[in-house]
Coordinates of C-alpha atoms and ligand atoms in Angstrom, one line a residue:
M8 CA 7.1 41.3 14.5
P9 CA 7.3 44.0 11.7
I10 CA 8.6 42.7 8.5
D11 CA 11.8 44.8 8.5
E12 CA 12.6 43.4 12.0
F13 CA 12.1 39.8 10.7
R14 CA 14.3 40.4 7.7
A15 CA 17.1 41.9 10.0
K16 CA 16.7 38.9 12.3
A17 CA 17.0 36.4 9.4
R18 CA 20.0 38.2 7.9
A19 CA 21.8 38.4 11.3
W20 CA 21.2 34.7 11.9
L21 CA 22.4 33.7 8.4
E22 CA 25.5 35.8 8.7
A23 CA 26.3 34.1 12.0
N24 CA 25.5 30.6 11.0
A25 CA 25.8 30.1 7.2
K26 CA 28.6 30.5 4.7
P27 CA 28.3 33.2 2.0
Y28 CA 27.3 31.6 -1.3
D29 CA 30.5 32.2 -3.3
E30 CA 32.8 30.5 -0.8
A31 CA 31.0 27.2 -0.3
D32 CA 30.1 24.2 -2.4
E33 CA 26.7 22.9 -1.4
Y34 CA 27.6 19.3 -2.1
H35 CA 30.4 19.1 0.4
F36 CA 28.4 19.3 3.6
S37 CA 28.1 16.1 5.7
L38 CA 24.7 14.7 6.6
E39 CA 25.3 15.5 10.2
E40 CA 26.1 19.1 9.4
S41 CA 22.9 19.3 7.4
K42 CA 20.8 17.9 10.2
R43 CA 22.4 20.2 12.7
F44 CA 21.9 23.2 10.4
Q45 CA 18.2 22.4 9.7
K46 CA 17.5 22.0 13.4
A47 CA 19.3 25.3 14.2
L48 CA 17.3 27.1 11.4
W49 CA 14.1 25.7 12.9
D50 CA 15.1 26.7 16.4
A51 CA 15.7 30.2 15.2
G52 CA 12.2 30.3 13.8
L53 CA 13.4 30.3 10.1
A54 CA 12.2 26.9 8.9
G55 CA 8.6 26.1 7.9
I56 CA 7.9 29.9 8.0
T57 CA 4.4 29.7 6.5
W58 CA 3.5 26.3 7.9
P59 CA 0.9 26.2 10.7
K60 CA 2.3 26.1 14.2
E61 CA 0.6 22.9 15.1
Y62 CA 2.6 21.1 12.4
G63 CA 6.0 22.5 13.5
G64 CA 5.8 25.7 11.4
Q65 CA 6.2 29.3 12.4
G66 CA 2.6 30.3 11.5
L67 CA 3.9 33.4 9.6
G68 CA 2.9 34.9 6.3
A69 CA 4.1 35.1 2.7
A70 CA 5.9 38.4 3.3
E71 CA 8.2 36.8 5.9
Q72 CA 8.9 33.8 3.5
V73 CA 9.8 36.2 0.7
A74 CA 12.0 38.2 3.0
F75 CA 13.8 35.1 4.2
N76 CA 14.2 33.8 0.6
Q77 CA 15.7 37.1 -0.5
E78 CA 18.2 37.1 2.3
A79 CA 19.0 33.4 2.1
A80 CA 19.9 33.7 -1.7
D81 CA 23.3 35.1 -0.6
F82 CA 24.2 32.0 1.4
A83 CA 25.1 28.4 0.8
L84 CA 22.6 26.5 3.0
P85 CA 23.4 22.8 3.7
T86 CA 19.8 21.9 3.4
G87 CA 20.1 19.5 0.4
P88 CA 19.0 16.3 2.2
F89 CA 15.7 18.1 3.2
V90 CA 14.8 19.5 -0.2
I91 CA 12.8 16.4 -1.3
G92 CA 10.9 15.9 2.0
L93 CA 10.0 19.5 2.5
G94 CA 9.4 20.2 -1.1
M95 CA 7.3 17.1 -2.1
P96 CA 5.9 14.7 0.5
A97 CA 5.4 17.5 3.1
P98 CA 3.0 19.7 1.0
T99 CA 1.2 16.5 -0.2
I100 CA 0.7 15.4 3.4
M101 CA -0.3 18.9 4.4
E102 CA -3.0 18.7 1.7
L103 CA -4.2 15.1 2.0
G104 CA -2.9 13.6 5.2
T105 CA -4.9 12.9 8.3
E106 CA -4.5 15.1 11.3
E107 CA -2.6 12.3 13.1
M108 CA -0.2 11.9 10.1
K109 CA 0.4 15.6 9.9
K110 CA 1.2 15.8 13.6
R111 CA 3.4 12.7 13.6
H112 CA 5.5 13.6 10.5
L113 CA 5.6 17.3 9.6
P114 CA 7.3 18.6 12.8
K115 CA 10.1 16.0 12.5
M116 CA 10.6 16.8 8.8
V117 CA 10.9 20.5 9.3
S118 CA 13.1 20.3 12.4
G119 CA 15.7 18.2 10.6
E120 CA 15.0 15.1 12.7
E121 CA 13.7 12.8 9.9
I122 CA 14.6 12.7 6.2
W123 CA 12.3 11.6 3.4
C124 CA 12.5 10.4 -0.1
Q125 CA 10.1 10.0 -3.0
L126 CA 9.6 6.5 -4.3
F127 CA 7.8 6.9 -7.7
S128 CA 10.0 5.7 -10.6
E129 CA 10.3 2.0 -11.4
P130 CA 12.2 0.0 -14.1
S131 CA 8.9 -0.1 -15.9
G132 CA 9.1 3.7 -16.5
G133 CA 9.4 7.1 -14.9
S134 CA 7.6 9.3 -17.4
D135 CA 4.6 6.9 -17.5
V136 CA 4.7 6.5 -13.7
A137 CA 1.2 5.1 -13.7
S138 CA 2.5 2.0 -15.3
L139 CA 4.1 1.0 -12.0
R140 CA 4.2 -2.6 -10.9
T141 CA 5.0 -2.5 -7.2
T142 CA 2.0 -3.9 -5.4
A143 CA 0.4 -3.3 -2.0
K144 CA -1.9 -6.1 -0.9
R145 CA -4.4 -5.8 2.0
T146 CA -3.7 -7.7 5.2
E147 CA -5.7 -7.8 8.4
N148 CA -3.9 -4.7 9.9
G149 CA -2.8 -2.8 6.8
W150 CA -0.9 -3.6 3.6
V151 CA 2.1 -5.5 2.5
I152 CA 4.3 -4.0 -0.2
N153 CA 6.4 -5.9 -2.8
G154 CA 8.3 -4.6 -5.8
Q155 CA 11.2 -2.3 -6.9
K156 CA 11.8 1.4 -7.3
V157 CA 14.7 3.1 -9.0
W158 CA 16.5 6.5 -9.2
T159 CA 15.4 7.2 -5.6
T160 CA 17.4 10.2 -4.5
G161 CA 18.6 10.2 -0.9
A162 CA 17.1 6.7 -0.1
Q163 CA 20.4 5.8 1.5
F164 CA 19.9 8.2 4.4
S165 CA 16.1 8.5 4.4
D166 CA 13.9 7.6 7.4
F167 CA 10.6 7.6 5.5
G168 CA 9.5 7.5 1.9
A169 CA 6.3 8.4 0.1
I170 CA 5.7 5.4 -2.1
I171 CA 3.0 4.7 -4.7
A172 CA 1.9 1.1 -5.3
R173 CA -0.7 -0.8 -7.2
T174 CA -3.7 -1.7 -5.0
D175 CA -6.2 -2.7 -7.7
P176 CA -4.8 -4.4 -10.8
E177 CA -8.3 -4.7 -12.3
A178 CA -8.8 -1.0 -12.5
P179 CA -7.4 1.2 -15.3
K180 CA -3.8 2.1 -14.6
H181 CA -4.4 5.5 -13.1
Q182 CA -7.2 4.4 -10.9
G183 CA -5.7 1.4 -9.0
I184 CA -2.8 3.2 -7.3
T185 CA -2.4 4.2 -3.6
M186 CA 0.2 6.4 -1.9
F187 CA 1.7 5.3 1.4
V188 CA 4.1 6.4 4.0
V189 CA 6.8 3.7 4.2
D190 CA 9.4 3.3 7.0
M191 CA 12.8 3.0 5.2
H192 CA 14.3 1.2 8.2
H193 CA 11.8 -1.8 7.8
P194 CA 13.9 -5.0 7.4
G195 CA 12.2 -5.7 4.1
V196 CA 13.6 -2.5 2.5
T197 CA 17.0 -2.9 0.6
V198 CA 18.7 0.2 -0.7
R199 CA 21.4 -0.2 -3.3
P200 CA 23.4 2.8 -4.6
L201 CA 23.6 3.6 -8.3
K202 CA 26.8 5.3 -9.5
V203 CA 26.6 8.1 -12.0
A204 CA 29.1 9.4 -14.5
T205 CA 30.7 11.7 -12.0
G206 CA 31.5 8.8 -9.7
D207 CA 28.9 9.9 -7.1
S208 CA 25.9 7.9 -6.0
P209 CA 23.1 10.4 -5.4
F210 CA 20.3 7.9 -6.0
N211 CA 19.5 4.3 -5.5
E212 CA 17.5 1.3 -6.5
V213 CA 15.2 0.2 -3.7
F214 CA 13.7 -3.2 -3.2
F215 CA 10.6 -4.0 -1.1
D216 CA 10.2 -7.5 0.1
D217 CA 7.0 -8.1 2.2
V218 CA 7.2 -4.6 3.7
E219 CA 4.2 -4.1 6.1
V220 CA 2.7 -0.8 6.5
P221 CA -0.3 0.0 8.8
A222 CA -3.7 0.9 7.5
D223 CA -3.2 4.5 8.6
A224 CA -0.1 4.9 6.3
V225 CA -2.3 5.7 3.3
I226 CA -1.8 9.3 2.1
G227 CA -5.2 10.5 0.8
E228 CA -7.5 7.7 -0.2
V229 CA -7.1 4.1 -1.3
N230 CA -7.0 3.8 -5.1
R231 CA -6.7 7.6 -5.5
G232 CA -2.9 7.6 -5.4
W233 CA -2.7 9.1 -8.9
Q234 CA -4.4 12.3 -7.6
A235 CA -1.9 12.4 -4.7
S236 CA 0.9 11.8 -7.2
V237 CA -0.2 14.7 -9.3
I238 CA -0.1 17.0 -6.3
M239 CA 3.4 15.7 -5.4
L240 CA 4.7 16.0 -9.0
R241 CA 3.4 19.5 -9.2
N242 CA 5.3 20.4 -6.0
E243 CA 8.4 18.7 -7.4
R244 CA 8.4 20.9 -10.4
V245 CA 8.0 24.0 -8.3
T246 CA 10.8 22.8 -6.0
I247 CA 13.3 22.0 -8.8
G248 CA 12.2 24.6 -11.4
A249 CA 11.5 27.5 -9.2
S250 CA 14.4 27.2 -6.9
G251 CA 15.4 30.8 -7.8
R252 CA 19.0 29.9 -8.5
S253 CA 20.6 27.8 -11.3
R254 CA 21.1 24.3 -9.9
A255 CA 24.3 24.3 -11.9
S256 CA 25.9 27.0 -9.8
V257 CA 29.4 25.6 -10.5
L258 CA 28.6 26.5 -14.1
S259 CA 27.4 30.0 -13.3
F260 CA 28.6 33.0 -15.4
E261 CA 30.7 34.4 -12.5
T262 CA 32.6 31.1 -11.9
L263 CA 33.2 30.4 -15.6
A264 CA 34.2 34.0 -16.5
D265 CA 36.7 34.0 -13.7
L266 CA 38.2 30.6 -14.6
A267 CA 38.4 31.7 -18.3
G268 CA 39.9 35.1 -17.4
E269 CA 42.6 33.5 -15.2
R270 CA 43.6 31.2 -18.0
G271 CA 43.8 33.9 -20.6
L272 CA 40.9 32.5 -22.6
T273 CA 38.9 35.7 -22.7
E274 CA 41.3 37.1 -25.3
D275 CA 39.4 34.9 -27.8
P276 CA 36.3 36.8 -29.1
S277 CA 34.3 33.6 -29.5
V278 CA 34.9 32.8 -25.8
R279 CA 33.7 36.3 -24.9
R280 CA 30.6 35.9 -27.1
T281 CA 29.8 32.5 -25.4
L282 CA 30.2 34.1 -21.9
A283 CA 28.0 37.0 -22.9
E284 CA 25.3 34.6 -24.1
L285 CA 25.6 32.7 -20.9
Y286 CA 25.2 35.9 -18.9
A287 CA 22.0 36.8 -20.7
K288 CA 20.5 33.3 -20.6
E289 CA 21.4 32.7 -16.9
N290 CA 19.9 36.0 -15.7
S291 CA 16.6 35.7 -17.5
T292 CA 16.2 32.1 -16.3
R293 CA 17.1 33.1 -12.7
A294 CA 14.7 36.0 -12.7
F295 CA 11.9 33.8 -13.8
G296 CA 12.8 31.1 -11.2
R297 CA 13.0 33.7 -8.4
L298 CA 9.7 35.2 -9.3
L299 CA 8.0 31.8 -9.3
H300 CA 9.9 30.8 -6.1
E301 CA 8.6 33.8 -4.3
R302 CA 5.1 33.1 -5.5
A303 CA 5.2 29.4 -4.7
T304 CA 6.6 29.8 -1.2
S305 CA 4.0 32.5 -0.5
G306 CA 1.3 30.1 -1.3
I307 CA 0.3 31.5 -4.7
P308 CA -0.4 28.5 -7.1
I309 CA 1.9 28.6 -10.1
G310 CA 0.5 25.6 -12.0
A311 CA 2.1 24.7 -15.3
A312 CA 4.6 27.6 -14.9
G313 CA 6.6 25.3 -12.7
S314 CA 7.1 23.1 -15.7
A315 CA 8.2 26.1 -17.8
A316 CA 10.8 27.0 -15.1
K317 CA 12.0 23.4 -14.7
L318 CA 12.4 23.2 -18.5
A319 CA 14.2 26.5 -18.8
G320 CA 16.6 25.6 -16.0
A321 CA 17.4 22.2 -17.6
E322 CA 17.8 23.7 -21.0
L323 CA 20.2 26.3 -19.6
H324 CA 22.2 23.5 -17.9
L325 CA 22.4 21.5 -21.2
W326 CA 23.5 24.6 -23.2
T327 CA 26.1 25.6 -20.6
A328 CA 27.5 22.1 -20.5
E329 CA 28.2 22.4 -24.3
A330 CA 29.6 25.9 -23.9
V331 CA 32.0 24.6 -21.2
Q332 CA 33.2 21.9 -23.5
E333 CA 33.9 24.5 -26.2
V334 CA 35.7 27.0 -23.8
F335 CA 37.6 24.6 -21.5
G336 CA 37.6 21.3 -23.5
P337 CA 41.2 21.9 -24.8
L338 CA 42.4 22.2 -21.1
Y339 CA 40.7 19.1 -19.8
A340 CA 43.8 16.9 -20.2
S341 CA 45.9 19.4 -18.3
G342 CA 44.9 18.0 -14.8
D343 CA 43.9 21.5 -13.7
P344 CA 42.1 20.8 -10.4
E345 CA 39.8 23.8 -10.7
L346 CA 38.3 22.3 -13.9
V347 CA 37.2 19.1 -12.1
G348 CA 34.1 20.8 -10.6
V349 CA 33.2 22.3 -14.0
V350 CA 33.4 18.9 -15.7
K351 CA 31.3 17.3 -12.9
G352 CA 28.8 20.1 -13.3
A353 CA 28.6 19.6 -17.0
L354 CA 28.2 15.8 -16.7
G355 CA 25.1 16.5 -14.5
A356 CA 23.2 18.3 -17.2
P357 CA 21.5 15.3 -18.8
G358 CA 20.4 14.0 -15.3
N359 CA 18.9 17.5 -14.6
A360 CA 17.0 17.3 -17.8
T361 CA 15.5 13.9 -16.7
A362 CA 14.9 14.3 -12.9
G363 CA 11.5 15.5 -11.9
G364 CA 10.1 14.7 -15.4
T365 CA 12.0 14.9 -18.6
N366 CA 12.2 18.0 -20.9
E367 CA 9.8 16.2 -23.3
I368 CA 7.3 15.6 -20.5
Q369 CA 7.5 19.3 -19.4
R370 CA 6.9 20.3 -23.1
N371 CA 3.9 18.0 -23.2
I372 CA 2.5 19.6 -20.0
I373 CA 3.0 23.1 -21.3
A374 CA 1.5 22.1 -24.7
E375 CA -1.6 20.6 -23.0
R376 CA -2.2 22.8 -20.0
V377 CA -0.9 26.2 -21.2
L378 CA -1.3 26.1 -25.0
G379 CA -4.5 24.0 -24.9
L380 CA -3.2 21.5 -27.5
P381 CA -4.8 18.0 -27.7
K382 CA -3.7 15.4 -25.1
D383 CA -1.3 12.5 -25.8
P384 CA -3.5 9.7 -27.1
G385 CA -2.8 7.3 -24.1
V386 CA -3.9 4.1 -25.8
D387 CA -3.9 2.0 -22.5
R388 CA -5.5 4.7 -20.4
N389 CA -8.9 3.0 -20.0
L390 CA -7.8 -0.7 -20.1
P391 CA -7.8 -2.6 -16.8
F392 CA -4.1 -2.6 -15.7
N393 CA -3.9 -6.5 -15.7
Q394 CA -4.9 -6.5 -19.4
I395 CA -2.2 -4.1 -20.5
R396 CA 0.6 -5.9 -22.5
F397 CA 4.1 -5.2 -21.4
G398 CA 7.3 -6.0 -23.2
N399 CA 6.9 -8.0 -26.4
Ligands
FAD420 C1 19.1 13.0 -10.9 C2 17.8 12.2 -10.9 C3 17.1 12.1 -9.7 C4 15.9 11.4 -9.6 N1 15.3 11.3 -8.4 C5 14.2 10.5 -8.3 C6 13.5 10.3 -7.1 O1 14.0 10.8 -6.0 N2 12.4 9.6 -7.0 C7 11.8 9.0 -8.2 O2 10.8 8.4 -8.1 N3 12.4 9.2 -9.4 C8 13.6 9.9 -9.5 N4 14.2 10.1 -10.7 C9 13.6 9.4 -11.9 C10 13.0 10.4 -12.9 O3 11.8 10.9 -12.4 C11 12.8 9.6 -14.2 O4 14.1 9.2 -14.6 C12 12.1 10.4 -15.2 O5 10.8 10.6 -14.8 C13 12.2 9.7 -16.6 O6 11.8 8.3 -16.5 P1 12.7 7.2 -17.1 O7 14.1 7.4 -16.7 O8 12.0 5.9 -16.8 O9 12.6 7.4 -18.6 P2 11.4 7.0 -19.6 O10 10.1 7.4 -19.0 O11 11.6 5.6 -20.1 O12 11.7 8.0 -20.9 C14 12.7 7.7 -21.9 C15 12.7 8.7 -22.9 O13 11.4 8.8 -23.6 C16 10.8 10.1 -23.5 N5 9.4 10.0 -23.3 C17 8.7 9.2 -22.5 N6 7.4 9.4 -22.6 C18 7.2 10.4 -23.5 C19 6.0 11.1 -24.0 N7 4.8 10.8 -23.6 N8 6.2 12.1 -24.9 C20 7.5 12.4 -25.3 N9 8.6 11.8 -24.9 C21 8.5 10.8 -24.0 C22 11.5 10.7 -22.3 O14 11.5 12.2 -22.4 C23 12.9 10.2 -22.3 O15 13.7 10.9 -23.2 C24 15.4 10.8 -10.8 C25 16.1 10.9 -12.0 C26 17.3 11.6 -12.1 C27 18.0 11.7 -13.4

C-alpha cells in the first residue's frame, strides 16, 4: 500500500476509534478498555507495524511506523498497560528468544491478549541491579525461583514477567545472572500493591516462593542474563525517554497556561516569564524525544541518546513541578478540583526521575558512553557474588 494511503487509513481509524488527545486523560481508561483497544488496533493492522508477520506483526517498514506515530500523536491511546511488554520484554525476546518463545509470546503481546511486566529491581538495589539476590536453582525439568522484587509496574494485572535471577552465586555478580519468562499466575507468586504519594498504586512488591519455570523459559543463555538485561534496559530508556511527548502531559504548557489564564494569574509578569520558559523547555525536549522516537521505532539504533532523552524528560518534569508550585501553590488550599490533576502530576516528578534508571545513572551512562570519561570504579565487579559483603 502506498505510504499516503497507509497514513490516511491510520488517521481514519484513529478518528473513528480514539479520543483526541486534549479531551482525554490517559490514566482513566479501564484495563478492559485498554485490552479491547489494543486488539482493535492490531485487527486494523496498526499494532506491531514493523514486527515480522510470523510473530504477529504487520511486516511493514519504518516509513509506515513513522506515519502512524505522527498521526497517533494527536490522540490519547489507552495503551498504557502494554507499554512495558511491547517496549521492553518484546524487543529483548525478539533479539534473544528461541523461535518457539517468539511464536508463543509475541503475537499475544501485540494483540492485547497478554500483559507483561519487568521484574528487575529488588530491595537490594535498582541502580546496581546486578546485586540482585533472587535465586533460580536448577531442577530436573527446569528451575525454581525464590526471592523478592520491588517497584514492579503493572504486576497486579500482568500475565507474564521477564525476571532476572541469580543462577551462579560463585561467579562475579554480572556473570551469574539468568533472565527467565515467569508466569505471574503461578501459585507461588504473590503481588502486593505499593501506594505512592498521589494515593495510586501503579507498582508492587512481588514475592516468589518456589516458583517453577521450565527449562525453555530462559531468555538468551544461562548465566548471560546481564547481557539480556542491558538490551532490555536500553529498550526501556528508548521507551520512556523517546516517547515523543512529555509524560507529564497534565503539566503541559497548554494546560497550565489555560488554567493560569482562567484564574487571572497571567497578569503577573513572573508567572508569564515562568510559562514562557516552560514553553521553550517543553518544545525543545519534545522535539528531541520525537526525533528519537521516530528513529527508534524505525529500527535505527539510538544508543546512549535514549539516556539523554530520558534525562531531559525527567529534568523537565522536575522543573515543571517546581514552577507549578510557584504559580498555583497559593491556590492549593482553595479546593479547586481542576488543580488536583496538576498536583498529582507534580507529585509524580521524583518517581519519573527514578523509574527506568535515575538521573544520576543516566548521567553516568552519558559520561561514560558519550563523553568517554572513565568508568565508575565498581569495587565488587570481579569478586564472586557470594564473597561480596552486604549491609554492615
Ligand atoms: C514509577 C516507577 C516505576 C518503576 N517500575 C519498575 C518496574 O516495572 N520494574 C522494575 O524492575 N523496577 C521498576 N522501578 C524501579 C527503578 O528501576 C528503581 O527505583 C531505580 O532503578 C533506582 O533504584 P533504587 O530505587 O533501588 O535506588 P538506588 O539504586 O538505591 O539509588 C539510591 C540513590 O543513589 C543514587 N545512585 C545509585 N548508584 C549510583 C551511582 N553509581 N552513581 C551516582 N548515583 C548513584 C541514585 O541515583 C539514587 O538517587 C520503578 C521505579 C519507579 C519510581
